[in-house]
Coordinates of C-alpha atoms in Angstrom, one line a residue:
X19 CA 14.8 12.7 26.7
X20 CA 14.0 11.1 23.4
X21 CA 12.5 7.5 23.5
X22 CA 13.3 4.9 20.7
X23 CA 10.2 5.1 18.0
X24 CA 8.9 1.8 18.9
X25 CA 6.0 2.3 16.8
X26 CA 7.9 3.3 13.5
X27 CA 10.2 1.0 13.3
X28 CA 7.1 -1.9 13.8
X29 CA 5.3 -0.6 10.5
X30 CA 8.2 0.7 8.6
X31 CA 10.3 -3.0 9.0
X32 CA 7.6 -4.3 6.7
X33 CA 8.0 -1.4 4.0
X34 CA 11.6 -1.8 4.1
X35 CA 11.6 -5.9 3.6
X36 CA 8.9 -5.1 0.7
X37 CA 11.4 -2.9 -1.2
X38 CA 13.9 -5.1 -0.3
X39 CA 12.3 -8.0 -1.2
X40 CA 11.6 -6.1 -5.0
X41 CA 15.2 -5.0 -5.4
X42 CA 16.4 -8.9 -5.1
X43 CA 17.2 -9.8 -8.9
X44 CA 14.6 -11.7 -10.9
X45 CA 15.7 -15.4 -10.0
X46 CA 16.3 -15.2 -6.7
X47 CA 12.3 -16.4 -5.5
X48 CA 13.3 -18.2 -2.9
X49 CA 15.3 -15.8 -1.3
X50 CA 12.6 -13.4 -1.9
X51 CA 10.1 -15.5 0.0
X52 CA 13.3 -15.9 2.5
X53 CA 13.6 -12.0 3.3
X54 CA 9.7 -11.4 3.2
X55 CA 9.5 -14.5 6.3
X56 CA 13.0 -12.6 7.9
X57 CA 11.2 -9.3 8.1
X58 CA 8.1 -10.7 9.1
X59 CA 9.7 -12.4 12.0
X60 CA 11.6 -9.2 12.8
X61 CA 8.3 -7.1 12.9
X62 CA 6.9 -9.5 15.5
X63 CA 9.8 -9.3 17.7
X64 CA 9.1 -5.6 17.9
X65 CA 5.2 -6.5 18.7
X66 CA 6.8 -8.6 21.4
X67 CA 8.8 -6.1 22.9
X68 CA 6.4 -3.9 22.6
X69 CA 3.8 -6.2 24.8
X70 CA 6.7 -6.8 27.4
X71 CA 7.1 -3.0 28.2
X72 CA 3.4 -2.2 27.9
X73 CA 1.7 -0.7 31.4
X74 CA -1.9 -2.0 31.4
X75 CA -2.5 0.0 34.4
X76 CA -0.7 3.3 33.2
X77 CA -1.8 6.1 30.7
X78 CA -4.2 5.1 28.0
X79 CA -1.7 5.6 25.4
X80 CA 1.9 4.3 25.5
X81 CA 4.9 4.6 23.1
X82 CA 3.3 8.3 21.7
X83 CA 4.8 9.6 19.1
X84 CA 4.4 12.9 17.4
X85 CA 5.4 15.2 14.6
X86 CA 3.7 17.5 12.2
X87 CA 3.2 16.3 9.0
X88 CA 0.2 18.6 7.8
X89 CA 0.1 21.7 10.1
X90 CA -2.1 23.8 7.7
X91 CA -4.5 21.3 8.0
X92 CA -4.1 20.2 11.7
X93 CA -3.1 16.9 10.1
X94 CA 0.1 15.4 12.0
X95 CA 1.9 12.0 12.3
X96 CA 0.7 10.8 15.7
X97 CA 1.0 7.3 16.7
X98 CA 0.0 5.8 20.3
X99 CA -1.1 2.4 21.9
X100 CA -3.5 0.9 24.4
X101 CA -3.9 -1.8 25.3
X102 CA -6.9 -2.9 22.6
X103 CA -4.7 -1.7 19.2
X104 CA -1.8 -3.9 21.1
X105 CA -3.5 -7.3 21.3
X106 CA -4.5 -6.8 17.7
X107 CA -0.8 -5.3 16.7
X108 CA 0.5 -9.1 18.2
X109 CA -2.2 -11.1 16.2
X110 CA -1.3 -9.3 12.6
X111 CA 2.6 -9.6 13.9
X112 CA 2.3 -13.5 14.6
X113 CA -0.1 -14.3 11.8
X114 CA 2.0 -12.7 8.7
X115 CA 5.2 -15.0 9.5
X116 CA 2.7 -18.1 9.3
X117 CA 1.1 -16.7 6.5
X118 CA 3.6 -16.3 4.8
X119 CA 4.9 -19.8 5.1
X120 CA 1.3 -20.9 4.3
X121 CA 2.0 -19.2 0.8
X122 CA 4.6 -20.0 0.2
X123 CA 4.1 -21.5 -3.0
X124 CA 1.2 -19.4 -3.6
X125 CA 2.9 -17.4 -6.3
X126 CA 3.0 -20.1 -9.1
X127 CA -1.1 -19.2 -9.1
X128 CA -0.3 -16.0 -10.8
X129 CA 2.2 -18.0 -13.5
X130 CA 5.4 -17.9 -14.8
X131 CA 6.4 -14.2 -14.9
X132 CA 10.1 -13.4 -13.6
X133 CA 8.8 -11.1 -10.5
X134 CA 5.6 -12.8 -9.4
X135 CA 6.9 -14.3 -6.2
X136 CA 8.5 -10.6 -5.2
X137 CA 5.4 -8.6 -5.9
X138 CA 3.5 -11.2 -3.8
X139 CA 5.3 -11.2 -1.0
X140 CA 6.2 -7.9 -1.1
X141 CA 2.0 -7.2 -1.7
X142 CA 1.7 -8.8 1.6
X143 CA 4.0 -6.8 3.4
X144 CA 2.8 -3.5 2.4
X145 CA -0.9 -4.7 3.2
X146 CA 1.1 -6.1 7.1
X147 CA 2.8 -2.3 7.4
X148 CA -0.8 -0.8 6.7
X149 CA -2.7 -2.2 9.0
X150 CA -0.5 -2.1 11.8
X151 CA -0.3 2.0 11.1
X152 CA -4.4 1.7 10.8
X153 CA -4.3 0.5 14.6
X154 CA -1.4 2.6 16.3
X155 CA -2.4 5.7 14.3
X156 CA -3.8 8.5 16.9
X157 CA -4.9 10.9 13.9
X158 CA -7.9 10.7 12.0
X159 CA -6.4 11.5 8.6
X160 CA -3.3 9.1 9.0
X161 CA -5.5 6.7 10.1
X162 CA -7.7 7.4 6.8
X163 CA -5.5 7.5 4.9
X164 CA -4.2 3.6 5.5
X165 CA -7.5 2.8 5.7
X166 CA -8.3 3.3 2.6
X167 CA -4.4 2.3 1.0
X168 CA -4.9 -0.8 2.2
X169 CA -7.3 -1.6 -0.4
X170 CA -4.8 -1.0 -3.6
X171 CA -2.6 -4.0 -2.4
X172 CA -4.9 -6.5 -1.1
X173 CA -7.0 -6.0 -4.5
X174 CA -3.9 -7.4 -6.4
X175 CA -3.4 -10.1 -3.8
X176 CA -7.5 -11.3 -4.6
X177 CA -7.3 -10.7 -8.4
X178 CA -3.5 -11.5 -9.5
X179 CA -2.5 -14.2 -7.2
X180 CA -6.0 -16.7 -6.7
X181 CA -6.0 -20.3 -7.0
X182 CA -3.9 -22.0 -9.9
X183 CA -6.9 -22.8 -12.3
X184 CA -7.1 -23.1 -16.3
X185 CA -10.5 -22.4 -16.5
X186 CA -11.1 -18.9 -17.7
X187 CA -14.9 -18.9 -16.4
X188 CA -13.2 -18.8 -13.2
X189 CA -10.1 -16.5 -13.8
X190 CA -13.1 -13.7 -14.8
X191 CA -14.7 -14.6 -11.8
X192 CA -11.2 -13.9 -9.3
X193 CA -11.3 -10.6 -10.9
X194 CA -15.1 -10.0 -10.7
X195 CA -14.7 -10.7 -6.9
X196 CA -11.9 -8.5 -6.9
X197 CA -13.5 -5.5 -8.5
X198 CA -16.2 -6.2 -6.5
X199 CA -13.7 -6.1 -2.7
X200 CA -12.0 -2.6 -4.5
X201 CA -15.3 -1.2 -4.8
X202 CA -17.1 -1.8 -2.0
X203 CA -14.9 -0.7 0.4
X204 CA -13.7 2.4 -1.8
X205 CA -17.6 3.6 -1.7
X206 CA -18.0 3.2 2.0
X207 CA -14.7 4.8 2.2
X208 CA -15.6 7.5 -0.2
X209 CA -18.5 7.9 2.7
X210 CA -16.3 8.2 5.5
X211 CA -14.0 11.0 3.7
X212 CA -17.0 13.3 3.4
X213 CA -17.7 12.2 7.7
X214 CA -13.3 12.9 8.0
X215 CA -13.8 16.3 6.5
X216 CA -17.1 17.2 8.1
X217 CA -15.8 16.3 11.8
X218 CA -12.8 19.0 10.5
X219 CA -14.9 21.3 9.5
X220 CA -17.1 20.8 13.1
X221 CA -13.4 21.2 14.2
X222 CA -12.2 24.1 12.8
X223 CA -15.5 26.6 13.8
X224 CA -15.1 25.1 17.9
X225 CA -11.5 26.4 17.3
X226 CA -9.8 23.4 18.2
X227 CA -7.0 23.7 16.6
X228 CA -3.5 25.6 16.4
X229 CA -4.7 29.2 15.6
X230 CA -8.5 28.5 15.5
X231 CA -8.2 26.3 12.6
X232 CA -9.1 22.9 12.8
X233 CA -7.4 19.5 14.0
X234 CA -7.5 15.8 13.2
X235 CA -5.7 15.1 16.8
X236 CA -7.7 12.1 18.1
X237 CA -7.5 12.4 21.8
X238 CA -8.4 16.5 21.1
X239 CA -11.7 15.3 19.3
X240 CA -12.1 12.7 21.8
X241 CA -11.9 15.1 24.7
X242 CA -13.8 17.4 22.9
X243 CA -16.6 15.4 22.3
X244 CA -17.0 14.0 25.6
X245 CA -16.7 17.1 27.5
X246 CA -19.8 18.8 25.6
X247 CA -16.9 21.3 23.6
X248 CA -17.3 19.8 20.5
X249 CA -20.3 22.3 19.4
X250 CA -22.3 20.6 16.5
X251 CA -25.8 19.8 17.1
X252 CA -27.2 16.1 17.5
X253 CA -28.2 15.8 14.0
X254 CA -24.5 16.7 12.4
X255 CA -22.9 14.0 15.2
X256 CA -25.2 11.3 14.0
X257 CA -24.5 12.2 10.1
X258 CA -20.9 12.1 11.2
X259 CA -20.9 9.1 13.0
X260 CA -22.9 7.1 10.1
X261 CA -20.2 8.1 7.7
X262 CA -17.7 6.4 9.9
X263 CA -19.8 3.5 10.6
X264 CA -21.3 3.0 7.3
X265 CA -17.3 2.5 5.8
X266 CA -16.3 0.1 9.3
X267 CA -20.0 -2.0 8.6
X268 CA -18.5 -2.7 5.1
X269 CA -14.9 -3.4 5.9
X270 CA -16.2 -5.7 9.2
X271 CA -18.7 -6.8 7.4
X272 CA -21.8 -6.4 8.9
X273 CA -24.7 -7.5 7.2
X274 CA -26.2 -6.5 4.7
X275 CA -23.0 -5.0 3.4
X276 CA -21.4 -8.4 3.5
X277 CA -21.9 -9.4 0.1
X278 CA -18.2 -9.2 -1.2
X279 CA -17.1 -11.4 1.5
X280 CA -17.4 -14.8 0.1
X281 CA -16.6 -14.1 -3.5
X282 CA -13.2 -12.8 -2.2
X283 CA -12.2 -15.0 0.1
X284 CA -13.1 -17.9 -2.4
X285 CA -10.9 -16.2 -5.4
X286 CA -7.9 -15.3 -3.0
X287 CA -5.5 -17.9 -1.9
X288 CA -5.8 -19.1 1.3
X289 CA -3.3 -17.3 2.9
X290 CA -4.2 -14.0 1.0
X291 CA -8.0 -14.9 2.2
X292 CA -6.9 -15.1 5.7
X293 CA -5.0 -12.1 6.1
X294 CA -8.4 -10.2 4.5
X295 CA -11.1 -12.2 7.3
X296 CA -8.1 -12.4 9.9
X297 CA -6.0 -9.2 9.6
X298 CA -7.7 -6.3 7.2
X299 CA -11.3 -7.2 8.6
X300 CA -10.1 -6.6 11.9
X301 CA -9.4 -2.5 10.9
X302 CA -13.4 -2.1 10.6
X303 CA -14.3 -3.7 14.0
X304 CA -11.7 -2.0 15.7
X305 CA -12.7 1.4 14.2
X306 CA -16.2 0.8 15.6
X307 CA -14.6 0.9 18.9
X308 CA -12.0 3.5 18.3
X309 CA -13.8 6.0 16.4
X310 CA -17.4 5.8 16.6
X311 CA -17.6 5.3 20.0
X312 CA -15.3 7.5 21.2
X313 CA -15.9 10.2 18.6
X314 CA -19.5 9.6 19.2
X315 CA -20.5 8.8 22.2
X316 CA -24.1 10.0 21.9
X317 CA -24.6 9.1 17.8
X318 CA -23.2 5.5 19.2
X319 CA -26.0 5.1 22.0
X320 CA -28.6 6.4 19.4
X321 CA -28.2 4.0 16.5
X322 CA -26.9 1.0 19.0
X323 CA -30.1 -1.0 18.8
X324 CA -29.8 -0.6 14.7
X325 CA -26.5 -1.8 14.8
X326 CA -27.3 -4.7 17.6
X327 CA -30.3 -5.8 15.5
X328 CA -28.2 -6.0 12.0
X329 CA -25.5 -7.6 14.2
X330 CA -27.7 -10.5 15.6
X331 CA -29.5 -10.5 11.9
X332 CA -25.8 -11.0 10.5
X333 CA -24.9 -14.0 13.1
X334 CA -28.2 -16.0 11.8
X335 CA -27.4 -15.6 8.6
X336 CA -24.3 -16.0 8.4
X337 CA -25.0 -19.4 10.4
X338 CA -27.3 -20.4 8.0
X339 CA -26.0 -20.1 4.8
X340 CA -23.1 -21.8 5.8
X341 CA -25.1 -24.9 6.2
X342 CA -26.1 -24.6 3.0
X343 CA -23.1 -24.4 1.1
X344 CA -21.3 -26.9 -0.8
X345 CA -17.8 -25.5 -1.6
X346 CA -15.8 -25.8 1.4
X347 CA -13.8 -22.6 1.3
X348 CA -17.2 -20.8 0.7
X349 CA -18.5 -22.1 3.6
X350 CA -16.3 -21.3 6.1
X351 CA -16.1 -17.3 4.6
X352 CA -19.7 -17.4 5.9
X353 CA -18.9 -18.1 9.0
X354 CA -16.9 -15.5 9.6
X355 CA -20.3 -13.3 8.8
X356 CA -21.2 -14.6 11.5
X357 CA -18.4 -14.1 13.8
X358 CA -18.0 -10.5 12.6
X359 CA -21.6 -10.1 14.3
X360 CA -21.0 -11.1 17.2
X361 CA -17.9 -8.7 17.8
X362 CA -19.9 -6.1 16.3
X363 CA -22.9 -7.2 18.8
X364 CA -20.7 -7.2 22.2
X365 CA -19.1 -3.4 20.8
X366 CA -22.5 -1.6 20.6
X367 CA -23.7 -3.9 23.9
X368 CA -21.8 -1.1 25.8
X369 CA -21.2 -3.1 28.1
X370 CA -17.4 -3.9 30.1
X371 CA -17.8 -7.7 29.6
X372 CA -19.4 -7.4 25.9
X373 CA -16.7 -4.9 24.7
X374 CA -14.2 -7.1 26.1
X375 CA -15.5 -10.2 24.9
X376 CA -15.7 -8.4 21.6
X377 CA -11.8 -7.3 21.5
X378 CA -11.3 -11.0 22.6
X379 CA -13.3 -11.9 19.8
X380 CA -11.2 -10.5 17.4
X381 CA -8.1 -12.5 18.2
X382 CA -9.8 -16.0 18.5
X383 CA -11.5 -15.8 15.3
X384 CA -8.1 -14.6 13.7
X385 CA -6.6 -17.4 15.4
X386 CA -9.7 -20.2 14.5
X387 CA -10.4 -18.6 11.0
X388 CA -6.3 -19.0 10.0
X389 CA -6.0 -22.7 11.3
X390 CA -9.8 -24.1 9.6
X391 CA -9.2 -21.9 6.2
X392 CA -5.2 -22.5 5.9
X393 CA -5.9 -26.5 6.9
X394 CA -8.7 -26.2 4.4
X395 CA -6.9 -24.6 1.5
X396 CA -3.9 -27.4 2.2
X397 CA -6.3 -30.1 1.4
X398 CA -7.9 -28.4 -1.6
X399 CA -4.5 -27.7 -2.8
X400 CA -4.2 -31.4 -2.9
X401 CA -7.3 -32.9 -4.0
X402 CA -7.9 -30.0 -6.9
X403 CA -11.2 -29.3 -6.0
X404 CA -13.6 -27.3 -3.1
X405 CA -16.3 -29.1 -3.5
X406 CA -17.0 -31.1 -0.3
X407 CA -19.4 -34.1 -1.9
X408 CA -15.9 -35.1 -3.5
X409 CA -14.1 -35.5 -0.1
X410 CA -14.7 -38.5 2.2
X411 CA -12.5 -40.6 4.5
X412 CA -10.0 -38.2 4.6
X413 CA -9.1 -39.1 8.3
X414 CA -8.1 -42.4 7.0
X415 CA -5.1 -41.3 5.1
X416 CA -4.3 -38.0 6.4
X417 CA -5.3 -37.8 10.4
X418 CA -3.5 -35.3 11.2
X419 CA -4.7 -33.0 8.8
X420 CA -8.1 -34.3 9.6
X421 CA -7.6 -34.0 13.5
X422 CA -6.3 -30.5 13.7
X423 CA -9.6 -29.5 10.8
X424 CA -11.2 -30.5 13.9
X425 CA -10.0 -29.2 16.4
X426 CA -10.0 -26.0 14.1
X427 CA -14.1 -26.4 13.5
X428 CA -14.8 -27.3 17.1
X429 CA -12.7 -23.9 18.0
X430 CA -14.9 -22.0 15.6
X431 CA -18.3 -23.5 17.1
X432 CA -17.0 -22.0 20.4
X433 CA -16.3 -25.2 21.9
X434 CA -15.5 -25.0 26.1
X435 CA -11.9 -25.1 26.4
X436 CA -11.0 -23.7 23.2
X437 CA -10.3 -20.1 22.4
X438 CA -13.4 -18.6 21.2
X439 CA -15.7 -19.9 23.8
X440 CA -14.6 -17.4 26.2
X441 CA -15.0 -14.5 23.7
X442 CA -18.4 -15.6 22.8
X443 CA -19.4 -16.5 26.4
X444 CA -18.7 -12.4 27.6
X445 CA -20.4 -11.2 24.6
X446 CA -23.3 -12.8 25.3
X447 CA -23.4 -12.1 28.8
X448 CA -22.4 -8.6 28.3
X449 CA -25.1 -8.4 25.8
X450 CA -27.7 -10.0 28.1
X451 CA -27.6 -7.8 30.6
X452 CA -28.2 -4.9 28.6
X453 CA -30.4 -6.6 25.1
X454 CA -32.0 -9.5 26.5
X455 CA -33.9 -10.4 23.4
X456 CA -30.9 -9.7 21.1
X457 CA -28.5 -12.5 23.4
X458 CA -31.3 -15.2 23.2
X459 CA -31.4 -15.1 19.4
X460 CA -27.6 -14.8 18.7
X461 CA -27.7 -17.9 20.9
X462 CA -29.7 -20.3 18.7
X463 CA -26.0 -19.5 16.5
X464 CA -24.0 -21.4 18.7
X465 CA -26.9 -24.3 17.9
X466 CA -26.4 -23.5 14.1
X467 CA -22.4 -23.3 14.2
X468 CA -22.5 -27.0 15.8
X469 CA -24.5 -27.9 12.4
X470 CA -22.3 -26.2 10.3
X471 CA -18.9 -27.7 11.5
X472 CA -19.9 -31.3 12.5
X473 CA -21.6 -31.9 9.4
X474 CA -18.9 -30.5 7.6
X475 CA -16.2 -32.8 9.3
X476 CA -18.4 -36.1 8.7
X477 CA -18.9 -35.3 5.4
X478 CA -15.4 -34.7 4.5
X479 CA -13.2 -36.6 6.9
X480 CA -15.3 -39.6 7.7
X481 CA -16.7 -43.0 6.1
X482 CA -14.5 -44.6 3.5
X483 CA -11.8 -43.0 1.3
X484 CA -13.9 -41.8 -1.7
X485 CA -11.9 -42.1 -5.0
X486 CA -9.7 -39.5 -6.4
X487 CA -8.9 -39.4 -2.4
X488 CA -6.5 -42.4 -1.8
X489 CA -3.3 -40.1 -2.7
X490 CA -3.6 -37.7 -0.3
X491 CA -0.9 -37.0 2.3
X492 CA -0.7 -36.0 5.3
X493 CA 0.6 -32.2 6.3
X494 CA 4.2 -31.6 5.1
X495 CA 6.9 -30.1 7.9
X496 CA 6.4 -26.8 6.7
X497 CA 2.4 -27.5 6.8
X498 CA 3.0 -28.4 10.4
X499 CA 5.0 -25.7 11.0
X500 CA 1.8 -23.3 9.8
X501 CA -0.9 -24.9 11.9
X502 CA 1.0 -26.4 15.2
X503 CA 1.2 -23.0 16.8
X504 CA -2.1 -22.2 16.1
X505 CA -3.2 -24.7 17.5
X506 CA -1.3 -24.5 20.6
X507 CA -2.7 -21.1 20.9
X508 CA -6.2 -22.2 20.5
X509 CA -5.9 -24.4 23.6
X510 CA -4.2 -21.7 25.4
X511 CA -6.0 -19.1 25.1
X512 CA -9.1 -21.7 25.9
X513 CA -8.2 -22.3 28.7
X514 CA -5.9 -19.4 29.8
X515 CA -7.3 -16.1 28.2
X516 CA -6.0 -14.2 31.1
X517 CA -2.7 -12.9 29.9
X518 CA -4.9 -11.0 26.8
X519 CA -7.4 -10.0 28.8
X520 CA -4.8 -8.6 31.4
X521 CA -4.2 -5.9 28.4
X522 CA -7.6 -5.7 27.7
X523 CA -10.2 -4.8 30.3
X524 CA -8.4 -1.5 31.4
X525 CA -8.8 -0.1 27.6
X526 CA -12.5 -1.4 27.6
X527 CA -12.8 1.0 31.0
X528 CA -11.3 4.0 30.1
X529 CA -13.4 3.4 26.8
X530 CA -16.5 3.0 28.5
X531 CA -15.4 5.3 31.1
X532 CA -14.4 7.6 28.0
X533 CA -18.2 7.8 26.6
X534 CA -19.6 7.9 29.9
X535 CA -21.6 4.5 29.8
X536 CA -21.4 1.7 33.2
X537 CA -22.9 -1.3 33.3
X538 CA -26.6 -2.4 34.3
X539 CA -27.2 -2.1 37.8
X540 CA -28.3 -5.9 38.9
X541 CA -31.9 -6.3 39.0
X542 CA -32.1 -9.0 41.8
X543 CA -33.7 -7.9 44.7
X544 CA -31.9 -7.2 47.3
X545 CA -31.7 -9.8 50.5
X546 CA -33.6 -7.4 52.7
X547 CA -36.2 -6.9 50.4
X548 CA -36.6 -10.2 49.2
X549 CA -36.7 -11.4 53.5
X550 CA -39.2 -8.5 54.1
X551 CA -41.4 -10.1 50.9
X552 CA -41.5 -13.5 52.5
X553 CA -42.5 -11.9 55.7
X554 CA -45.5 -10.1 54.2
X555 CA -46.7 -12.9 52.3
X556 CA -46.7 -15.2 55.4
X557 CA -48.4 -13.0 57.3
X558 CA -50.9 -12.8 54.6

């Protein structure tokens, strides 16, 4: 029997609005950004449907499809989804519509050509259908492939479409950050092609493949791997599995290959900076769970303290520069930094509750990074300016814009009863058990975010209105429209995270059931033992 191709038609409705969307004639913008929302919306319908008719508790991977598409190679089109790839499928579904409507007006940045507002919406479609292939793809060179692609579009969307600004210091510096995005990410890419071919070629001599040739089938390599088949020696597997992580480190990023971060997320418009920390970030992490884990089970155990200790390194930092920013936008990129580490942290913890705080983790911050940044950008958009010494008393004339930036910065300080508190709270459990030393330092970050946000807040929202601020308004229907359902889902997902993590936890199993890794035996002593203790030292 032949099933619908659930999974096709959620990538390709994005392709087909983006050539759509090009096609309209020249004038037409606003029915450009029109069909670009429509197709948006449609995509997410299919992420719904998708969600609804989803068995957490049946195989691993749901709604296969397969054809060849490379046999020569071993190289096919294979698509599949657990229950990890879907909760990140529904976030980049339910966040493009938003964004979208967040940019709307983002175009005019770029000026007055006939086409700009097409190529930017259709730009952001093509980078929506990419990363939704990047996490349904069940082959290693399909899902290379998007992986790198990705890049070409969201590199426009930083360079051609920042910020309206006449100042050409900063024009250079848009395309500085954007050369600088292209070309970290191409390098670490560049790195993970030579890991891509050298896993073939490991591959190819084990026979795994049709006719003893080699195979990118990911559940083959997977099985392969973990059932001792997969022949290479230990020192191959960890050169492998470096490759890999080396090109997720920089797309998470994970310090110190987080340098490119700020610059871009500063030159990009809001929206476009969002779907790069929210959305295309999002691909690294979840190859770090895909791919090197599963690919790697051993290579992953062997460099996890590395990675833990970068990760816990990248959560300070992160924390602590953004205290000492003073451009608002900037500020919050770094902050992120520090979010990224603590996904990255509960992943390599190994651990059920830190890997499924860490997949948890991605959603919130896509969800708390989109409502601070997006609320953010609508107020710079107003006032003209990032920097935050020229805000003040904003709360007076625009409190709802001030009150959801707060509850936005509380969310991302991991508040209790907002999103991210339960994400952070099992990563650092799940971490505990495991890296004591690691959890109690990422901890002093939750100390550090507090600084960060409520300082920020004061600064900018409270006290008298500062001139240059009396004419701000408040958010605008459409504005509202943006942020109220982030919101909404904030406080849900605060304080009902179970309908996510009802997806989640049986993908974290069968990963760590996968690899062959279970979590710490508890090292309280048992009743009996303690009783006999008590007995001895009375008698004593």
């Amino acid at each position: 029997m032949t099933t619908y191709p659930w999974l096709s038609t959620l990538w390709l409705l994005p392709v087909v609005g983006a050539v759509v969307v090009l096609a309209l004639p020249a004038t037409r913008r606003v029915l450009a950004r029109g069909v670009a929302l429509t197709f948006s919306l449609a995509a997410l319908v299919v992420a719904v449907v998708l969600a609804a008719r989803f068995d957490p508790g049946g195989e691993q991977y749901q709604f296969v499809e397969s054809h060849e598409w490379i046999p020569s190679f071993g190289a096919g089109y294979t698509l599949g989804l657990d229950g990890i790839a879907l909760v990140l499928v529904l976030l980049t579904a339910a966040l493009m519509p938003l964004l979208i409507l967040a940019g709307w007006h983002d175009d005019r940045a770029a000026g007055s050509g006939r086409r700009v507002a097409h190529t930017y919406m259709a730009l952001i479609l093509l980078v929506e259908a990419m990363v939704l292939v990047s996490f349904v793809a069940l082959d290693i060179l399909l899902f290379y492939v998007f992986f790198e692609a990705m890049l070409i579009p969201m590199y426009f969307l930083i360079g051609g479409f920042g910020p309206r600004t006449t100042d050409v210091q900063l024009r250079q510096q848009r395309s500085r950050a954007a050369v600088k995005f292209l070309l970290y990410n191409l390098f670490g890419g560049l790195i993970m092609l030579a890991a891509v071919i050298g896993l073939y070629v490991v591959t190819a001599r084990d026979g795994l493949g049709a006719n003893g040739a080699g195979t990118f089938d990911f559940r083959t390599v997977v099985a392969a791997a973990n059932s001792g088949a997969l022949g290479a020696g230990p020192a191959v597997l960890n050169a492998l599995f470096l490759g890999f992580m080396f090109a997720f480190a920089v797309k998470a990023p994970l310090w110190p290959l987080h340098t490119w971060l700020p610059d871009a997320a500063v030159a990009a418009t809001p929206s476009s900076a969002v779907l790069m920390m929210a959305v295309v970030d999002k691909v690294g992490t979840f190859g770090m769970l895909r791919y090197c884990l599963l690919l790697f089970p051993d290579a992953s155990g062997t460099y996890a303290p590395l990675v833990i200790t970068l990760a816990v390194i990248g959560i300070v930092y992160g924390a602590l520069l953004a205290i000492g920013q003073t451009d608002v936008m900037r500020l919050i990129a770094y902050t992120s930094i520090s979010h990224f580490g603590f996904i990255i942290l509960g992943i390599f913890a190994m651990t059920s509750q830190g890997q499924t705080g860490a997949t948890l983790y991605m959603i919130n911050h896509g969800i708390s990074t989109a409502a601070l940044f997006l609320i953010a950008g609508f107020l710079v958009s107003r006032r003209g300016t990032r920097v935050i010494a020229e805000y003040g008393g904003v709360q007076k004339v625009a409190p709802v814009l001030a009150g959801t930036f707060l509850i936005a910065g509380l969310a991302t300080l991991s508040l209790p009863g907002l999103a991210p508190f339960v994400s952070e709270f099992l990563v650092l459990i799940g971490t505990f058990t495991r890296y004591q030393v690691a959890a109690i330092v990422a901890v002093s970050a939750l100390v550090l975010a507090a600084v960060y946000v409520l300082w920020l807040y004061q600064r900018m929202m409270t006290g008298p209105v500062k001139k240059g601020n009396e004419n701000l308004y408040d958010l605008v229907p459409r504005e509202l429209a943006v942020v109220a359902p982030l919101i909404a889902a904030l406080l849900f997902l605060g304080l009902y995270p179970k309908p996510v993590l009802d997806f989640i936890d049986p993908a974290v199993s069968q990963t760590l059931t996968t690899i062959g890794r279970h979590d710490p035996a508890p090292t309280v002593p048992a009743p009996e033992a303690g009783a006999a203790n008590l007995q001895e030292g009375g008698h004593k």
